[in-house]
mmCIF file of C-alpha atoms in Angstrom:
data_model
loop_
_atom_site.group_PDB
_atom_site.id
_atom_site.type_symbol
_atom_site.label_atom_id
_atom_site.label_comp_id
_atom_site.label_asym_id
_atom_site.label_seq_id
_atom_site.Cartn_x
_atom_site.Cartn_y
_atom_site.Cartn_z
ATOM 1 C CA UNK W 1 6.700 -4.453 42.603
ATOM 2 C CA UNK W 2 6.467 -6.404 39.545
ATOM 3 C CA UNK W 3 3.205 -7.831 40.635
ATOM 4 C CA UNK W 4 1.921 -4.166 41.577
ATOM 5 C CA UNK W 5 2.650 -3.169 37.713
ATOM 6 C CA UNK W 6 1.063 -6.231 36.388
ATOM 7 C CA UNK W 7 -2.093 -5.541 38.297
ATOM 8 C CA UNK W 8 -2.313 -1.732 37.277
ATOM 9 C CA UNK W 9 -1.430 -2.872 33.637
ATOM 10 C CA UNK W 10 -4.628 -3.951 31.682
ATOM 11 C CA UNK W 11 -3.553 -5.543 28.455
ATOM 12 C CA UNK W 12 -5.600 -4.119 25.254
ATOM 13 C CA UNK W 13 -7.695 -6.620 23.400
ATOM 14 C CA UNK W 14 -6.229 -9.490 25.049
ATOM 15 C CA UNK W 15 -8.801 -12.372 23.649
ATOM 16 C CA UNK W 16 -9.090 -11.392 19.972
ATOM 17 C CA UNK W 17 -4.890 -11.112 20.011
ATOM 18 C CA UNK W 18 -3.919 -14.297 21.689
ATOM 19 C CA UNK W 19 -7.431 -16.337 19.478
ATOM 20 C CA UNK W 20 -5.245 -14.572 16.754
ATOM 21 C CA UNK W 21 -2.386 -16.700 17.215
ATOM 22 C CA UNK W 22 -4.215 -20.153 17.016
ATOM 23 C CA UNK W 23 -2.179 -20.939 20.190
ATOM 24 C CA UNK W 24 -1.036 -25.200 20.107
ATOM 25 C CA UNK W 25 0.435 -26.622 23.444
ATOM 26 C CA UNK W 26 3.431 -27.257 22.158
ATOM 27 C CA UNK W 27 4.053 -24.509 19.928
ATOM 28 C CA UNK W 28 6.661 -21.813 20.034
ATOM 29 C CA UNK W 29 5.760 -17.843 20.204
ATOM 30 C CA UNK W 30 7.096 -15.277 20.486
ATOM 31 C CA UNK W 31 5.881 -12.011 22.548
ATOM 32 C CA UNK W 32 8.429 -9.003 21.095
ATOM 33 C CA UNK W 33 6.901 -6.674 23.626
ATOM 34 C CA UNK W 34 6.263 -7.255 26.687
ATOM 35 C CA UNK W 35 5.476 -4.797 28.380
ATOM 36 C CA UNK W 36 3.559 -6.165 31.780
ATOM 37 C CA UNK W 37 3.036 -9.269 30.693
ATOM 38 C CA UNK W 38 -0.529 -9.438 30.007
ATOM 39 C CA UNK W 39 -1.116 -11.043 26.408
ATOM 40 C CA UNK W 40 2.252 -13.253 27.374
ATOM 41 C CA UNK W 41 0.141 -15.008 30.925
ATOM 42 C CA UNK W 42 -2.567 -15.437 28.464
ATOM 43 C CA UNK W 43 -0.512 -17.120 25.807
ATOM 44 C CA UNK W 44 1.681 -19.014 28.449
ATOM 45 C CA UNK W 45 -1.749 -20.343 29.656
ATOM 46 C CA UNK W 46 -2.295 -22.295 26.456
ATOM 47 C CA UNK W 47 1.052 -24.195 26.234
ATOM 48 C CA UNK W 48 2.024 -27.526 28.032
ATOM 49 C CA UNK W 49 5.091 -28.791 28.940
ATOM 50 C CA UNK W 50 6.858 -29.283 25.772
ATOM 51 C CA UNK W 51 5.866 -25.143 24.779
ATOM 52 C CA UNK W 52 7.767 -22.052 23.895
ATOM 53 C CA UNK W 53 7.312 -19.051 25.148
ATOM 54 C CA UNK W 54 10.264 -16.276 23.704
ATOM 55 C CA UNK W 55 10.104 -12.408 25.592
ATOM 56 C CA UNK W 56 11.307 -9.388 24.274
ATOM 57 C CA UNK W 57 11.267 -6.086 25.346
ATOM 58 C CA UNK W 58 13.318 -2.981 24.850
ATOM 59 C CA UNK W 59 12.042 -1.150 28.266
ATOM 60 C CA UNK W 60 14.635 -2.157 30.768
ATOM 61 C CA UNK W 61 11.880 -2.512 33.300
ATOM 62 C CA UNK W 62 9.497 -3.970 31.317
ATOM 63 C CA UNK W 63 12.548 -7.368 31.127
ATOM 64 C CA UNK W 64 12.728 -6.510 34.805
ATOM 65 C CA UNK W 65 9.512 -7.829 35.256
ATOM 66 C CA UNK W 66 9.125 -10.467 33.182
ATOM 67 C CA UNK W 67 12.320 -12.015 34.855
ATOM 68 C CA UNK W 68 11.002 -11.223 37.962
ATOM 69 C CA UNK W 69 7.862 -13.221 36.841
ATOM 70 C CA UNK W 70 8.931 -15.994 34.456
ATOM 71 C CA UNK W 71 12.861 -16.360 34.951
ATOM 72 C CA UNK W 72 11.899 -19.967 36.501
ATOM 73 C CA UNK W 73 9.713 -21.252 34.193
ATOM 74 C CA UNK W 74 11.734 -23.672 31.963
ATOM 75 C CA UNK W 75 9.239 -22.567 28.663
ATOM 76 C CA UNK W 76 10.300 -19.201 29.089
ATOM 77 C CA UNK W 77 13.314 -17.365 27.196
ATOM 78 C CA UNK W 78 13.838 -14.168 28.174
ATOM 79 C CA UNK W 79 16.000 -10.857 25.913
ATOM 80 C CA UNK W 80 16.201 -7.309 26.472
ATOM 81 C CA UNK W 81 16.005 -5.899 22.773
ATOM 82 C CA UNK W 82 13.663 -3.986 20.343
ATOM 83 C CA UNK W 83 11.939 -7.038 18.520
ATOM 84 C CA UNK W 84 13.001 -5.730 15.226
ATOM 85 C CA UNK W 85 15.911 -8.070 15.854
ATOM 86 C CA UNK W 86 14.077 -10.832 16.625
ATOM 87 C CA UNK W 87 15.263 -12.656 13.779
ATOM 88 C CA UNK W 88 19.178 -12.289 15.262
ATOM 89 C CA UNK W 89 18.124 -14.127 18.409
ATOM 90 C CA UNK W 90 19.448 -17.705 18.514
ATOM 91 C CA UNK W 91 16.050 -18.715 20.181
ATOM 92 C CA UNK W 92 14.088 -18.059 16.681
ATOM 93 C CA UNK W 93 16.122 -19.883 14.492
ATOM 94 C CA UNK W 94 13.891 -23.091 15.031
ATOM 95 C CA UNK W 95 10.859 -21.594 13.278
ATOM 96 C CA UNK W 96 7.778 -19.714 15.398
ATOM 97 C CA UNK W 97 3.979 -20.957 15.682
ATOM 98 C CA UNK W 98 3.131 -16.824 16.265
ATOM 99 C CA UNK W 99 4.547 -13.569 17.055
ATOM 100 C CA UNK W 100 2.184 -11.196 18.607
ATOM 101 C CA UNK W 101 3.305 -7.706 18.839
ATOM 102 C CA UNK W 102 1.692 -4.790 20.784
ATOM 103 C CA UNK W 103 2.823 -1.351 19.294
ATOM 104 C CA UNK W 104 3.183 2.263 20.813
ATOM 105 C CA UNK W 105 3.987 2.718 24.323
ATOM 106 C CA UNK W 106 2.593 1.217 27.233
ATOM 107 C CA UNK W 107 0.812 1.704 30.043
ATOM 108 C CA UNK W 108 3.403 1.896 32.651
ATOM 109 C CA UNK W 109 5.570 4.077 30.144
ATOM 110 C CA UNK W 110 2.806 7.083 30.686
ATOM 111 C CA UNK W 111 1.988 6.431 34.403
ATOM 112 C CA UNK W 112 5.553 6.709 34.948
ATOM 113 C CA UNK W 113 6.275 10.334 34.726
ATOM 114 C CA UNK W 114 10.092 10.354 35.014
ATOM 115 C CA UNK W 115 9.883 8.231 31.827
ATOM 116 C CA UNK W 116 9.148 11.782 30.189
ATOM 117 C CA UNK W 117 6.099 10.391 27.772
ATOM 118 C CA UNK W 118 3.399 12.735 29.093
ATOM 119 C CA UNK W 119 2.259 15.963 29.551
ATOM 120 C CA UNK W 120 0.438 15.621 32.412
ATOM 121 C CA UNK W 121 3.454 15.857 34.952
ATOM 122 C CA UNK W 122 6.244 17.829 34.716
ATOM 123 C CA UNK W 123 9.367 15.467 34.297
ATOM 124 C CA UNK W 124 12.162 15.350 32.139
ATOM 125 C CA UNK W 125 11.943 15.729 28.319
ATOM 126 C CA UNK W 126 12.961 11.920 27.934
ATOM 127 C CA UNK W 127 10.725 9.736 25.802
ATOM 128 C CA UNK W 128 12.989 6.124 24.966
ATOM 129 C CA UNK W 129 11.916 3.521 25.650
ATOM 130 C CA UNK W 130 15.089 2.114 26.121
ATOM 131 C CA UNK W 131 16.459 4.384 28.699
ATOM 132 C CA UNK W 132 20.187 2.773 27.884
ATOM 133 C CA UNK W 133 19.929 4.098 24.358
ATOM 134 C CA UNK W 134 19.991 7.193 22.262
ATOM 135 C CA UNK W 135 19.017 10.360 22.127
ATOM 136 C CA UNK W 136 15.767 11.824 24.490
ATOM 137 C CA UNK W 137 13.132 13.717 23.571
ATOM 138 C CA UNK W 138 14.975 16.857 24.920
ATOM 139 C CA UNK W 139 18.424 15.816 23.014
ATOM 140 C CA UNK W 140 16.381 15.546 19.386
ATOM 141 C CA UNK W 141 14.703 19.311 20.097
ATOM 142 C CA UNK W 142 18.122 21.034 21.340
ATOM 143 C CA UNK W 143 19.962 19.753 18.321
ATOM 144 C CA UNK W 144 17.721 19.545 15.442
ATOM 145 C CA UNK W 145 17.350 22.649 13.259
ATOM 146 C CA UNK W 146 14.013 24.296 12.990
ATOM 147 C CA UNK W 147 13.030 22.531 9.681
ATOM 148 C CA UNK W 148 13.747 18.545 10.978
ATOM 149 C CA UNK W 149 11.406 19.375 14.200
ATOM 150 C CA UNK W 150 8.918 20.792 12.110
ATOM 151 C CA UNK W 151 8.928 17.819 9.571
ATOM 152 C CA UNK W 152 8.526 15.341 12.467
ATOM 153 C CA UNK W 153 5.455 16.921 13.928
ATOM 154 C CA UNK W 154 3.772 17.031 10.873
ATOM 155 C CA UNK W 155 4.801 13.261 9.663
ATOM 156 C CA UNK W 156 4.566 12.073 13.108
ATOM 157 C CA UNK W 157 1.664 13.968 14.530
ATOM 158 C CA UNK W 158 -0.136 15.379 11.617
ATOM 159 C CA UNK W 159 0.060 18.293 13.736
ATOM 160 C CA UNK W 160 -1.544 21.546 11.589
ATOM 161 C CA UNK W 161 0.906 24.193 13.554
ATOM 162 C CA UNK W 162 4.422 22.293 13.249
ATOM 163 C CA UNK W 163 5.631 24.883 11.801
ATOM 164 C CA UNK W 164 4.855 27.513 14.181
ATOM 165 C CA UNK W 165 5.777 25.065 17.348
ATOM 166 C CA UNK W 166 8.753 24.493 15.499
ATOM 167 C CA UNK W 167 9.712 27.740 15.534
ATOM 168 C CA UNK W 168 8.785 29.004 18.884
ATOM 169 C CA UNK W 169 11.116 25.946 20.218
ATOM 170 C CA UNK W 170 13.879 27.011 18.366
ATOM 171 C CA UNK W 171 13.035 30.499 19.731
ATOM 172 C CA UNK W 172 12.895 29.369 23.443
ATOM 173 C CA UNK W 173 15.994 27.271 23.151
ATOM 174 C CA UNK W 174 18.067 30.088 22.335
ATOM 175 C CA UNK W 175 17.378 31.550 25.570
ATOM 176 C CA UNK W 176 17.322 28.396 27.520
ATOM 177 C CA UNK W 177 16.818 24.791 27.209
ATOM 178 C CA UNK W 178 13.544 22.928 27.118
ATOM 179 C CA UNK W 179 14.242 20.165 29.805
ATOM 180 C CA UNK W 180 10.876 19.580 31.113
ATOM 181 C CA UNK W 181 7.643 18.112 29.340
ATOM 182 C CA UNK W 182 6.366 20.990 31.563
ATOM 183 C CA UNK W 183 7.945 23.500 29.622
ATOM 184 C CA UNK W 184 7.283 21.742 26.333
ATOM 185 C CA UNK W 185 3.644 21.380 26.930
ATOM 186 C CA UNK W 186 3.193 24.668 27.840
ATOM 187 C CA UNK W 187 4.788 26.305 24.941
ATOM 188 C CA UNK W 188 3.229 24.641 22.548
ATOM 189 C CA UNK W 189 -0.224 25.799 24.492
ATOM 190 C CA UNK W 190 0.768 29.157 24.086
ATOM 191 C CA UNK W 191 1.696 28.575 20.438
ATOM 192 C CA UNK W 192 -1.528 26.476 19.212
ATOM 193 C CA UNK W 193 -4.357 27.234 22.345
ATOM 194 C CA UNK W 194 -6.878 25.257 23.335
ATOM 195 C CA UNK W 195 -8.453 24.276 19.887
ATOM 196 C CA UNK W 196 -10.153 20.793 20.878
ATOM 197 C CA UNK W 197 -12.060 20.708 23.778
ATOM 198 C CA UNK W 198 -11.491 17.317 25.553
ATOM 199 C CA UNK W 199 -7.688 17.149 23.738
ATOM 200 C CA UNK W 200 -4.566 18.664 24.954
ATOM 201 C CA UNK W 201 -2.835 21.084 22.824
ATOM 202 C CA UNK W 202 0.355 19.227 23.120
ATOM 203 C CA UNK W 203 -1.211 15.305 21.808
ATOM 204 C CA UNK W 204 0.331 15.563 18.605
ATOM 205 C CA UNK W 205 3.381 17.060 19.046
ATOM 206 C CA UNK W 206 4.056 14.309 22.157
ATOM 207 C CA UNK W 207 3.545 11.793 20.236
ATOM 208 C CA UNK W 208 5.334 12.771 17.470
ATOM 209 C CA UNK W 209 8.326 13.487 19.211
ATOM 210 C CA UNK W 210 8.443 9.805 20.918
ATOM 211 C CA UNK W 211 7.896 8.170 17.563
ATOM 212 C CA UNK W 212 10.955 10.037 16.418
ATOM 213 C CA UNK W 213 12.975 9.204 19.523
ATOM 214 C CA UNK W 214 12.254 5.593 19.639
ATOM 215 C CA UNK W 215 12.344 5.487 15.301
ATOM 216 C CA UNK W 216 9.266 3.458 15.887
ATOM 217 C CA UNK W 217 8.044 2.925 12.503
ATOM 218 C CA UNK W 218 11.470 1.389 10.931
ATOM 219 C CA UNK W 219 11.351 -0.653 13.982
ATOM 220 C CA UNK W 220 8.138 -2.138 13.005
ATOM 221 C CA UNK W 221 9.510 -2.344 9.324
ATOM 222 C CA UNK W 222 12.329 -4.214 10.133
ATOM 223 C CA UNK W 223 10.042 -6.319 13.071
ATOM 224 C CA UNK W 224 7.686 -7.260 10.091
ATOM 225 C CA UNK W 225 10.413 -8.546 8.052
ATOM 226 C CA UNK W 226 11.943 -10.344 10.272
ATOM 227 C CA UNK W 227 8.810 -11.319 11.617
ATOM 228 C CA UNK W 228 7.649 -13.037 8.455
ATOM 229 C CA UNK W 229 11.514 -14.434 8.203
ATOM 230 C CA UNK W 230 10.844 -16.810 11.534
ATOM 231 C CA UNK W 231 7.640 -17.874 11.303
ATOM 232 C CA UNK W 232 6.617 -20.908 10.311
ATOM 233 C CA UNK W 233 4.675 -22.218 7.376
ATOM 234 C CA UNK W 234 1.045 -21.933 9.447
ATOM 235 C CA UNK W 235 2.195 -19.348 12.072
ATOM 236 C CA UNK W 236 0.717 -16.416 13.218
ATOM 237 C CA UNK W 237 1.160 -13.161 13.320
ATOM 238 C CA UNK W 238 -0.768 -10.763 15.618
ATOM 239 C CA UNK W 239 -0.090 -7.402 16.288
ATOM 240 C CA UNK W 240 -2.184 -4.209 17.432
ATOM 241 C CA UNK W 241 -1.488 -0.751 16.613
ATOM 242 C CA UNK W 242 -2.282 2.287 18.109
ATOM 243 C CA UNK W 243 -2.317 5.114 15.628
ATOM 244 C CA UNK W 244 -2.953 5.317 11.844
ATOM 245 C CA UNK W 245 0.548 5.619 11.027
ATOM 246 C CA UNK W 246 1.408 2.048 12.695
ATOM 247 C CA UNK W 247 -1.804 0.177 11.214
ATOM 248 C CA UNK W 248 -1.222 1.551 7.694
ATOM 249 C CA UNK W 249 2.520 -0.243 7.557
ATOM 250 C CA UNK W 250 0.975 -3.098 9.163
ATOM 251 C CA UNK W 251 -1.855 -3.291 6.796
ATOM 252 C CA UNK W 252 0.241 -2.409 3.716
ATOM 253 C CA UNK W 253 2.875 -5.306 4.310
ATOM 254 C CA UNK W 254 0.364 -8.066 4.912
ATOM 255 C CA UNK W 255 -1.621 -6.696 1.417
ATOM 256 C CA UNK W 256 1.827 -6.773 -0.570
ATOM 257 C CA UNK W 257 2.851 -10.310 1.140
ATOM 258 C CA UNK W 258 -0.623 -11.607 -0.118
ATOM 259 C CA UNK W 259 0.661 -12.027 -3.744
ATOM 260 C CA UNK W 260 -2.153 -9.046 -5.321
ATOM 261 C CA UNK W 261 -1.080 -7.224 -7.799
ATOM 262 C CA UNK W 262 -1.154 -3.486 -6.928
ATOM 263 C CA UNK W 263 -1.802 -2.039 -10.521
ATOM 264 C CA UNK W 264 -3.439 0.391 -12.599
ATOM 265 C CA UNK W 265 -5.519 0.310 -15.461
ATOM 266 C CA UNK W 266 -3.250 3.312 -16.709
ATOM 267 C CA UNK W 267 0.228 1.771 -16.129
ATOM 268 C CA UNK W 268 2.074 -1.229 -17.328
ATOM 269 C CA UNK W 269 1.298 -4.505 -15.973
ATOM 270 C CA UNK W 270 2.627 -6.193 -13.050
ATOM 271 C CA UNK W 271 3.642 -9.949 -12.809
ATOM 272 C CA UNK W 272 1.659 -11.877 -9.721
ATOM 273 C CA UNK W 273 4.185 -11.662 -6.533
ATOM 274 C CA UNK W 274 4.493 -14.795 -4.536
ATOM 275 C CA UNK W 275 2.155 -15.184 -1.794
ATOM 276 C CA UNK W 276 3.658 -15.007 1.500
ATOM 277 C CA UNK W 277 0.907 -14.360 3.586
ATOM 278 C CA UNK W 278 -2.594 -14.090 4.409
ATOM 279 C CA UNK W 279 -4.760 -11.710 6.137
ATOM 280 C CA UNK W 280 -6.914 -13.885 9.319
ATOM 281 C CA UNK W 281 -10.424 -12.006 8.633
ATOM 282 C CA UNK W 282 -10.463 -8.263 8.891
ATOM 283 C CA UNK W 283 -9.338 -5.475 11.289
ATOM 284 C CA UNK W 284 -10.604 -6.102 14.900
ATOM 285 C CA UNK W 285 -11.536 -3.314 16.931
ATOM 286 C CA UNK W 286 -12.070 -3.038 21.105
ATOM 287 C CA UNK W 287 -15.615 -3.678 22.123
ATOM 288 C CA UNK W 288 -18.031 -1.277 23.780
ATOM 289 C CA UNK W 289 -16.998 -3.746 27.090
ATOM 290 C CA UNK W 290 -13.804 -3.000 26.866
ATOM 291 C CA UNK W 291 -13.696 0.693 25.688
ATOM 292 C CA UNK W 292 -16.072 1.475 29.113
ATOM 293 C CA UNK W 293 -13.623 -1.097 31.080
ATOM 294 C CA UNK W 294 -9.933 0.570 29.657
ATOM 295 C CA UNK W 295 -10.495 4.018 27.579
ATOM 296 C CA UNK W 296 -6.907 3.895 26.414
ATOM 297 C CA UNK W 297 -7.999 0.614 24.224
ATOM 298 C CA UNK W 298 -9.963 3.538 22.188
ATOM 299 C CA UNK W 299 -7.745 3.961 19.085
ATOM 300 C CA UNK W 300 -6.611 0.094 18.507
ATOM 301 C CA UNK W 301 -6.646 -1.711 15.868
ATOM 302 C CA UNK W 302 -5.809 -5.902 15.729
ATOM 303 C CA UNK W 303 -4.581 -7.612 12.547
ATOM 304 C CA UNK W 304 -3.917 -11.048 12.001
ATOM 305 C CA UNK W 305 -2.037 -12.788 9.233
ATOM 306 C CA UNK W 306 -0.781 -16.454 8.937
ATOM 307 C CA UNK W 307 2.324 -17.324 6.682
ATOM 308 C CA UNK W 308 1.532 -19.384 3.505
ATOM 309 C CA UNK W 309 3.890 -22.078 2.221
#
């Protein structure tokens, strides 16, 4: 089964983010999500005997697989956790070569429909990631007042009618519960129409809603901190993002690690901040190749930074 996924699976920009980490033989990396294992083979390819491969992965089935996979390989570590505590995991404590992180959800995640991340099937309103954790998709929507649901699709989605969504769910729900992504997506097609040819109604709202379930983006503050905690003076750090949201905190926190001075010619100086890190070249983007090959590689974006002394 695990082998089935990994074929399916096709890993986004997988060259440009494992050249990002500069991989050594006998280094020590870190993969904090894992997902099918693509960019992890690749990286595991590059070490000998004496390197470090560390696995993380909040997805239940995604650490399913890569114990299924790698659970005999003596390089290999293996931890079922959000890599925002990656820094809390005894295996880190020696210092990484390169973290490379791959943001949003995967793959498997949308082809899965009882996961609950798409609208194309009717499943149940679910949305974690980790299944073993928190509130779903349907929880967040039958408890949160009309406001909070409206706030998250525009934060989340930038989606133009959160308001009105908002308030035909609140609507609906007093009659009966939205369960289904089924239900969901079609309310909020009744609600908004079909605006964007080529783009379902319900895009932004979806996504919204599973970067509010998961709390994706103070994961990926906490995973950058921590992040820039472990690695060592030299190491990597790779990560792709998926939406605008996710590439503006990446892009942010390796500009105010860099030691520049974010002023103003209007407001009161600033003293230089230490220099933590540096930014590897500029933003990568897929290539035609791979945009043809895999059109879900259509809105990443690959940064790479490497920790200063």
């Amino acid at each position: 089964m695990a082998e089935r996924q990994a074929l399916r699976h096709i890993p986004v920009m997988l060259g440009e983010a494992v050249e990002g980490l500069a991989v050594q033989a006998g280094g020590r990396y870190l993969d904090g999500t894992f997902g099918r294992g693509g960019h992890a083979r690749a990286v595991l390819s590059r070490l000998g005997p004496n390197g470090r491969l560390l696995l993380m992965d909040r997805d239940p089935q995604a650490i399913a697989a890569a114990r299924a996979e790698f659970a005999d390989d003596p390089r290999v570590s293996i931890r079922h956790a959000n890599f925002s505590s990656l820094a809390e995991w005894d295996e880190t404590a020696a210092g990484l070569d390169g973290i490379l992180l791959d943001l949003g959800v995967s793959s498997p995640q949308l082809d899965e429909a009882a996961r609950g991340f798409s609208f194309m099937a009717d499943a149940p309103l679910d949305m974690r990631m980790d299944t073993t954790e928190g509130e779903s998709a349907a929880d967040f929507i039958a408890r949160a007042d009309e406001r909070e649901i409206a706030d998250v699709l525009w934060v989340y989605g930038e989606e133009r009618f959160s308001r009105k969504i908002a308030r035909a769910i609140v609507e609906q729900r007093a009659e009966k519960p939205i369960l289904r992504t089924g239900e969901l997506a079609a309310l909020i097609e009744r609600v908004v129409g079909r605006r964007e040819p080529g783009k379902h109604p319900a895009t932004r709202s979806f996504q919204a809603l599973r970067i509010r379930v998961n709390a994706e983006l103070e994961s990926l503050e906490r995973g950058l901190a921590a992040a820039l905690e472990r690695l060592k003076v030299g190491g990597r750090l790779s990560i792709i993002s998926f939406h605008s949201l996710e590439d503006r905190a990446v892009k942010l926190f390796i500009r105010n690690q860099s030691g520049k001075v974010q002023g103003s010619r209007r407001g009161p100086p600033q003293a230089a901040k230490l220099a933590r890190l540096t930014a590897v070249g500029k933003a990568q983007f897929p290539s035609e190749q791979e945009l043809a090959a895999n059109p879900r590689a259509r809105s990443a974006v690959l940064r790479v930074a490497e920790k200063l002394a």
